[in-house]
Amino acid sequence: MRQNDIQKMSSSLPEHSADIRVGRELLQATKPYVEASYVQSWWQVGPTFGLMIAALIAAGALPWWPLQLVCSLLGALLMVRAFITFHDYLHGAILKDSRAAYWLFHTYGVFVLAPTRSWSASHNYHHGHVGQISGASVGAFPLLTTRIWRASTRWQRLAYRVQRHPLVVVLSYPIVFGLNITLIPLIRSPAQHLDSLVALITHFGLIGLLWWLGGFNLAFFVILLPMLVASALGCYLFFAQHSFRRMQIASPEAWTYYRGAMESSSFMRMNRVMQWFTGNIGFHHIHHLNVRIPFYRLPEVMAAIPELQSPLTTTLAPRDIADCFRYALWDEDKQRMVSYREAR
């Protein structure tokens, strides 16, 4: 059979089996899970914030530093879970008409250097462009093809490598939250980002107050250490779920919102403890498919819809973590992520 005949036959075949739902049809299948119960949402939010506050108070009040360290790290993990509830609220997935939730989450955003105006703008941009090639870091880490990489100047390559370096993730407290989300938007547009000014004053004012009341140890265990750990963990989860070895990138002509969710967003396998602390954010392909599903229903959705049960995966294993940073460029010819060395 001639090559042309084979190509014609291939183009006439359906992209998927007739009984497999994709695109809008798959999105429609998730809609029954959008309805959020106020009681269930508060049952998830209330204890999370209560435990977080209690852990951070204990981190500052206990007399023995090993116990302070344990409580501070526990507070950091609870801050990650609290941030997922904050993230879901801003997506309109939980408690969207609650005034109490409005004040709770806006106050939380101020204290953790995630003012709602800049966070929402950058994060919504991310959701609308996930899986697209971009040298910009608006709401996400930049992603380039090998062709663009080879055509880039030395300084452009350096900037790209710096932005995707593990140290940026480790130091995401000052770099991502302090600079990118809070300070830079304020400098660029002060009138539109007054909440960023409030966040900077409130956050560093609280650090100063704690330092004045109890010295460096109090500020360190209550604010600095938990913010450093929570920011690094949260930032890595965000990075790894859109920059992993097996991810796929569609061409600009073939890209769709649905392909971005299913092919460029991962399912991160975790044990149940970490799944709880990270607010099920590991079910990231489902979250990107439908942002209105409450975080506590994501496992239920995956269990109920067969098309969501074979996602591209990654884990928190050291090898997978290393791979997420190693495979940094999309090779259009090989149709896979490659390392800088392979790109050369």
XYZ file of C-alpha atoms in Angstrom:
344
model
C 0.000 0.000 0.000
C 1.328 3.431 -0.938
C 2.292 6.015 1.714
C -0.362 8.461 0.444
C -3.062 5.824 0.859
C -1.934 5.141 4.410
C -2.044 8.859 5.258
C -5.550 9.176 3.795
C -6.769 6.230 5.836
C -5.189 7.645 8.997
C -6.788 11.044 8.501
C -10.206 9.431 8.067
C -9.999 7.506 11.346
C -11.582 9.029 14.476
C -9.181 10.499 17.069
C -10.714 8.334 19.779
C -13.134 5.480 20.301
C -16.791 6.338 19.858
C -17.620 5.669 23.507
C -14.754 7.794 24.919
C -15.787 11.289 25.953
C -13.392 14.149 25.193
C -13.486 17.949 25.097
C -16.829 19.530 25.926
C -18.482 16.156 26.380
C -15.958 15.216 29.065
C -16.367 18.617 30.721
C -20.136 18.060 30.735
C -19.614 14.752 32.564
C -17.932 16.626 35.443
C -20.696 19.185 35.951
C -22.767 17.131 38.427
C -19.822 17.448 40.830
C -19.680 21.242 40.742
C -22.376 21.891 43.313
C -20.640 22.666 46.605
C -22.312 22.161 49.952
C -21.834 25.131 52.287
C -21.805 22.759 55.257
C -19.236 20.458 53.659
C -17.099 23.389 52.499
C -17.015 24.980 55.954
C -16.325 21.540 57.440
C -13.188 21.444 55.279
C -12.184 25.109 55.686
C -12.897 25.711 59.370
C -10.769 22.920 60.901
C -7.964 23.634 58.429
C -7.646 27.257 59.519
C -8.210 26.368 63.158
C -5.463 23.749 63.164
C -3.102 26.033 61.232
C -3.539 28.893 63.712
C -3.175 26.510 66.668
C 0.019 24.983 65.226
C 1.592 28.395 64.612
C 0.642 29.647 68.073
C 2.203 26.515 69.577
C 5.318 27.079 67.463
C 5.711 30.445 69.110
C 4.628 29.547 72.643
C 6.365 26.248 73.369
C 9.575 26.534 75.437
C 11.648 23.829 73.685
C 12.910 24.481 70.158
C 12.478 20.884 68.820
C 8.766 21.090 69.640
C 8.645 24.556 68.109
C 10.209 23.121 64.955
C 7.654 20.293 64.747
C 4.736 22.695 65.222
C 6.206 25.150 62.744
C 6.530 22.460 60.056
C 3.040 21.207 60.827
C 1.834 24.794 60.480
C 3.567 24.974 57.077
C 1.740 21.879 55.815
C -1.553 23.278 57.066
C -0.762 26.566 55.305
C -0.517 24.615 52.038
C -3.942 23.087 52.629
C -5.353 26.491 53.626
C -3.939 27.944 50.409
C -5.780 25.316 48.362
C -9.047 26.381 50.005
C -8.132 30.024 49.238
C -7.374 29.004 45.640
C -10.716 27.164 45.332
C -12.613 30.129 46.741
C -11.109 32.474 44.145
C -12.119 30.004 41.415
C -15.695 30.169 42.701
C -15.612 26.474 43.631
C -16.497 26.920 47.332
C -18.351 29.435 49.516
C -18.641 31.978 46.687
C -21.587 33.864 48.225
C -20.370 33.832 51.822
C -19.343 37.173 53.328
C -17.524 35.389 56.140
C -15.507 33.437 53.558
C -14.797 36.662 51.639
C -13.155 38.273 54.658
C -11.411 35.073 55.750
C -9.758 34.404 52.398
C -8.934 38.007 51.552
C -7.294 38.359 54.971
C -5.407 35.118 54.465
C -4.189 36.310 51.042
C -2.810 39.458 52.639
C -0.934 37.562 55.345
C 0.689 35.042 52.951
C 1.671 37.592 50.272
C -0.991 36.460 47.800
C -3.151 39.587 47.378
C -6.273 38.495 45.570
C -6.139 40.967 42.675
C -2.690 40.015 41.347
C -3.031 36.343 42.272
C -6.367 35.997 40.450
C -5.144 37.839 37.347
C -1.994 35.738 36.939
C -3.626 32.453 37.915
C -6.588 32.887 35.572
C -4.126 33.651 32.765
C -2.342 30.417 33.601
C -5.576 28.427 33.320
C -6.307 29.931 29.927
C -2.834 29.190 28.525
C -1.653 25.976 30.185
C 0.306 23.787 27.812
C 1.271 26.640 25.502
C 4.819 27.594 24.588
C 5.762 30.881 26.242
C 8.929 32.670 27.251
C 6.960 34.789 29.699
C 6.310 33.766 33.289
C 2.797 35.201 33.684
C 1.098 32.956 36.203
C 3.431 30.060 35.363
C 7.015 29.065 34.689
C 8.202 29.757 31.120
C 8.350 26.908 28.607
C 10.280 27.022 25.313
C 10.821 24.689 22.399
C 14.281 23.472 21.439
C 14.101 25.567 18.254
C 13.435 28.757 20.200
C 16.147 27.758 22.684
C 18.752 27.317 19.959
C 17.829 30.675 18.433
C 18.010 32.482 21.797
C 20.864 34.683 22.918
C 23.128 33.677 25.793
C 21.317 36.100 28.126
C 17.886 34.818 27.095
C 19.009 31.260 27.820
C 20.426 32.313 31.178
C 17.169 34.052 32.132
C 15.177 30.968 31.167
C 17.398 28.626 33.158
C 17.336 30.917 36.194
C 13.529 31.114 36.200
C 13.248 27.313 36.115
C 16.085 26.635 38.574
C 15.296 24.587 41.721
C 16.549 27.453 43.919
C 13.737 29.663 42.628
C 11.272 27.061 43.895
C 13.093 26.651 47.227
C 13.184 30.447 47.665
C 9.701 31.044 46.288
C 8.689 32.828 49.519
C 10.707 35.966 48.671
C 10.962 35.476 44.880
C 7.549 34.223 43.735
C 5.274 35.504 46.486
C 7.233 38.534 47.686
C 8.408 39.852 44.303
C 6.373 38.371 41.444
C 2.931 38.239 43.023
C 3.089 41.206 45.396
C 5.819 43.810 44.807
C 6.144 43.896 41.002
C 2.391 44.335 40.310
C 2.353 47.131 42.908
C 5.285 48.908 41.235
C 3.775 48.532 37.760
C 0.286 49.683 38.680
C 0.011 51.119 42.211
C -3.608 52.259 41.873
C -4.821 48.804 40.820
C -2.829 46.886 43.413
C -3.361 48.645 46.705
C -4.065 45.252 48.255
C -0.436 44.376 47.448
C 0.675 47.372 49.488
C -1.584 46.248 52.340
C -0.111 42.736 52.071
C 3.495 43.964 52.270
C 2.783 46.263 55.223
C 0.760 43.610 57.071
C 3.122 40.695 56.445
C 6.365 42.446 57.330
C 4.660 44.409 60.078
C 3.648 41.124 61.728
C 7.210 39.810 61.403
C 8.515 43.001 63.021
C 5.957 42.821 65.808
C 6.793 39.192 66.637
C 10.516 39.951 66.535
C 9.988 42.881 68.912
C 7.834 40.803 71.289
C 9.887 37.611 71.401
C 13.051 38.022 69.369
C 14.145 36.308 66.182
C 13.060 32.826 67.360
C 9.414 33.866 67.641
C 9.352 35.462 64.182
C 11.285 32.531 62.702
C 9.096 29.688 63.964
C 5.744 31.471 63.542
C 6.227 33.226 60.167
C 9.580 32.833 58.420
C 10.089 29.054 58.542
C 6.482 27.998 57.825
C 6.212 30.535 54.981
C 9.508 29.310 53.495
C 8.463 25.636 53.646
C 4.836 26.152 52.567
C 5.815 28.420 49.673
C 8.490 26.000 48.439
C 6.172 22.981 48.607
C 3.273 24.814 46.996
C 5.478 26.270 44.285
C 7.023 22.881 43.507
C 3.585 21.271 43.205
C 2.581 23.998 40.774
C 5.832 23.649 38.815
C 5.819 19.854 38.623
C 2.223 19.559 37.523
C 2.955 21.520 34.352
C 6.589 20.607 33.729
C 7.140 16.877 33.893
C 8.844 14.308 31.727
C 5.786 12.733 30.085
C 3.758 15.889 29.458
C 2.589 16.739 25.949
C 2.492 20.123 24.250
C 0.075 20.716 21.377
C 0.934 23.006 18.487
C -0.760 26.441 18.557
C -3.176 25.251 15.863
C -4.085 22.045 17.723
C -4.158 23.476 21.265
C -7.451 23.493 23.141
C -8.369 24.178 26.751
C -9.239 20.498 27.143
C -5.927 19.253 25.730
C -4.110 21.611 28.098
C -5.934 19.984 31.012
C -5.494 16.365 29.960
C -2.084 16.402 28.252
C -0.177 19.253 29.917
C -1.391 18.816 33.514
C -0.368 15.880 35.661
C -1.918 13.639 38.255
C 0.543 13.580 41.150
C 0.410 10.328 43.091
C 0.720 10.862 46.853
C -0.008 8.944 50.020
C -3.250 9.860 51.771
C -1.567 12.071 54.366
C 0.109 14.275 51.761
C -3.037 14.170 49.649
C -4.921 15.684 52.595
C -2.290 18.338 53.369
C -2.130 19.360 49.698
C -5.899 19.579 49.369
C -6.096 17.010 46.537
C -4.269 19.390 44.217
C -2.528 16.307 42.816
C -5.728 15.645 40.840
C -4.596 18.533 38.710
C -5.822 17.322 35.337
C -9.369 17.288 36.719
C -8.972 20.718 38.309
C -7.839 22.163 34.980
C -10.694 20.501 33.169
C -13.267 22.065 35.501
C -12.090 24.659 38.039
C -15.511 24.776 39.712
C -15.197 21.317 41.245
C -14.458 21.704 44.983
C -11.077 20.291 45.999
C -12.681 17.757 48.332
C -14.669 16.199 45.437
C -11.768 15.694 43.018
C -11.044 12.070 44.090
C -14.747 11.312 43.739
C -14.751 12.660 40.179
C -11.740 10.577 39.185
C -13.330 7.450 40.633
C -16.596 8.076 38.768
C -15.368 9.041 35.283
C -13.299 6.376 33.456
C -11.794 8.871 30.989
C -10.031 10.617 33.887
C -8.493 7.470 35.342
C -5.438 7.108 33.072
C -3.736 10.502 33.369
C -0.116 11.443 32.845
C 1.460 11.061 36.280
C 4.326 12.178 38.433
C 5.173 11.706 42.111
C 7.123 13.252 44.964
C 9.832 10.593 44.606
C 13.354 12.079 44.317
C 13.798 10.729 40.770
C 10.573 12.348 39.570
C 11.489 15.613 41.275
C 14.866 15.608 39.514
C 13.200 14.796 36.181
C 10.800 17.732 36.499
C 13.751 20.111 36.600
C 15.934 18.166 34.146
C 13.417 17.981 31.293
C 13.012 21.676 30.599
C 12.393 22.081 26.860
C 9.802 20.791 24.390
C 11.282 19.096 21.323
C 8.833 19.524 18.434
C 10.540 16.856 16.336
C 10.716 14.193 19.054
C 7.362 15.278 20.519
C 8.593 15.036 24.088
C 10.289 17.005 26.826
C 14.097 16.993 26.675
C 17.001 18.234 28.795
C 19.291 21.156 27.971
C 21.996 18.629 27.075
C 19.724 16.857 24.591
C 18.769 20.208 23.078
C 22.446 20.843 22.306
